Amino acid sequence: MPIPSGDPVLTKADKFLSSLVDRLRLIGTPTDILATAARALADHLGVHQVLFAEATDDPASMILLLDWTDGRCATESDLLPIAGLGIDTLAAPSEVRLFVCDDTGSDPRLVPSARTLCRQRQAAAMVTVPLVRGGRLVASLSVSQAAPYAWRMVDEWIIREVAEQTWSLVELARTASRLQRSEERLRVAVEAAEMGTWDFDMVRNECWWSPRTCNIWGIDYAESLPGDLRYDFVHPDDAERYRREVDDAVFSGKPFQIEYRIVRPDGEVRWVLLRGVSSCDAEGNPVRATGIALDNTERRQADERLRESQVLLDAFMRNAPVGMYLKDTQGRYLMVNPEMAKVLGVPVDVAVGRTAEEILGVEEAGRIEQEERRAIATGQAQSRSQFFPARASNSSALLIRFPLMLDGRNPQIGGFAIDTTEQMRAEAELERSRAALYQSEKMSALGSLLAGLSHELNNPLSVVVGQALIMEEKAVDQRTAVRAGKIRAAAERCARIVQTFLAMARQRAPERQLIDMNDLIDAALEITAYGLRSAGIKIHTDLARGLPVVAGDA
């Protein structure tokens, strides 16, 4: 509000206000600003009380920020009814209207409850300035005297100007405080992330690098650095890409991000990640670029080690002579090597991402699931032989399954599969060989027994045959001769069987000779005749005579 020139009272008031504002601008905290303004205003006007209050969500009350009463300054947080400040008497609080009361005890604008509040505060005369921002009441300044008082126009002007100027500085201090806290949080976050910050003034061709940025580049901190200094550190192999991606973006006003190598003054090569954005002047020309810098060397080294480990793992899985696999918590194959793919009977790319049920069917998948649950429940590996009868190769395998506990998450299942097809075949062949050897040993023992029996029977049979022949020749009658002939024939048959047993038991090299097949068949039937008869088997032969002889070991 302008004041008339030449009036000494108003001139004094203007000097007071200018001096007070200069003092308040040097104060950084809102509370100190309010306290200084209240004390100065009270001293200048000689008033009894100065109150600063701030609006709340309740339109009927305000919160007391500062209470200066008779030289005592206190920061309060009590609620003040706006009726006790006279604000409710205003049709609509605004920047040009204020409440002026020379006698609160008789002013008809104040309701009885408001008079009681004024009496309790010893506010016999009062001026209240509502502070409005954007059409909304945000705060108030209330000045009062302990006795009725006729307020002068200059008093009203001073109170209004102090209220406006003081609250503007309070808002500015609050904004600065919030900005300071925000910058502090940003600083802490940047330091925690080990990021550096930088600023490039394109007009002056000067750079500012934070201490962390200078540390990354291996140089001492300075308040200002030459703008072209950034080129001196770029690795030669990345120089062209740096100029293309960074300079083009900076001088065209575009944001950018680049990861490249730098060579520090000590010769060490580091990887850095640079991000930035440009700001332009009123004509759209870029004048400044600001951003962050992050040392990515350790991450790049870790990525390289991880890549090498992955290559090594891939080679290990690919060349392992046994099957290996890993499943997720849903039972899908995450990793399958070629040997495991052979066991599953599908290519690697088909197996990955599928479940055992999708590959092997419901029945086999059910058995696998039982073993996997048992492995998880016991925390121990489970093994089982698995057979695939329909396959010509990889028809049997030994499967070992074990749980993988990962940081308290649901366990996964890993396993090995060892192809046992050749081993099973070798074991079957060994079992057949053992059976054949056992049979051979039985036959050898039987041969030895037959050889012994044949030797023991051969001599008595020779006597029987000889005596039967004598009896047949010297028989006194035909009947006796016939009987003697039967005895001789039976004895000769037994002798031939004994000779056959001796031939079978005798260890000798094969002797091939000409054999009449009819005779060979007759001899075999003769040997087996008793067994056939005992079994009720009758053999009828129809052998052609005069067949060619064959070579063989009979």
Coordinates of C-alpha atoms in Angstrom, one line a residue, residues 4 7 56 128 148 161 192 444 482 529:
P4 CA 1.6 9.8 1.1
D7 CA 4.1 13.0 6.3
T56 CA -6.2 -25.5 9.8
T128 CA -6.6 -8.6 12.9
P148 CA -9.8 0.4 24.5
E161 CA 2.4 -4.5 5.8
A192 CA 24.9 -43.9 -1.1
S444 CA 31.0 -132.1 -17.0
V482 CA 15.7 -168.0 -28.2
A529 CA 13.7 -145.2 -26.3

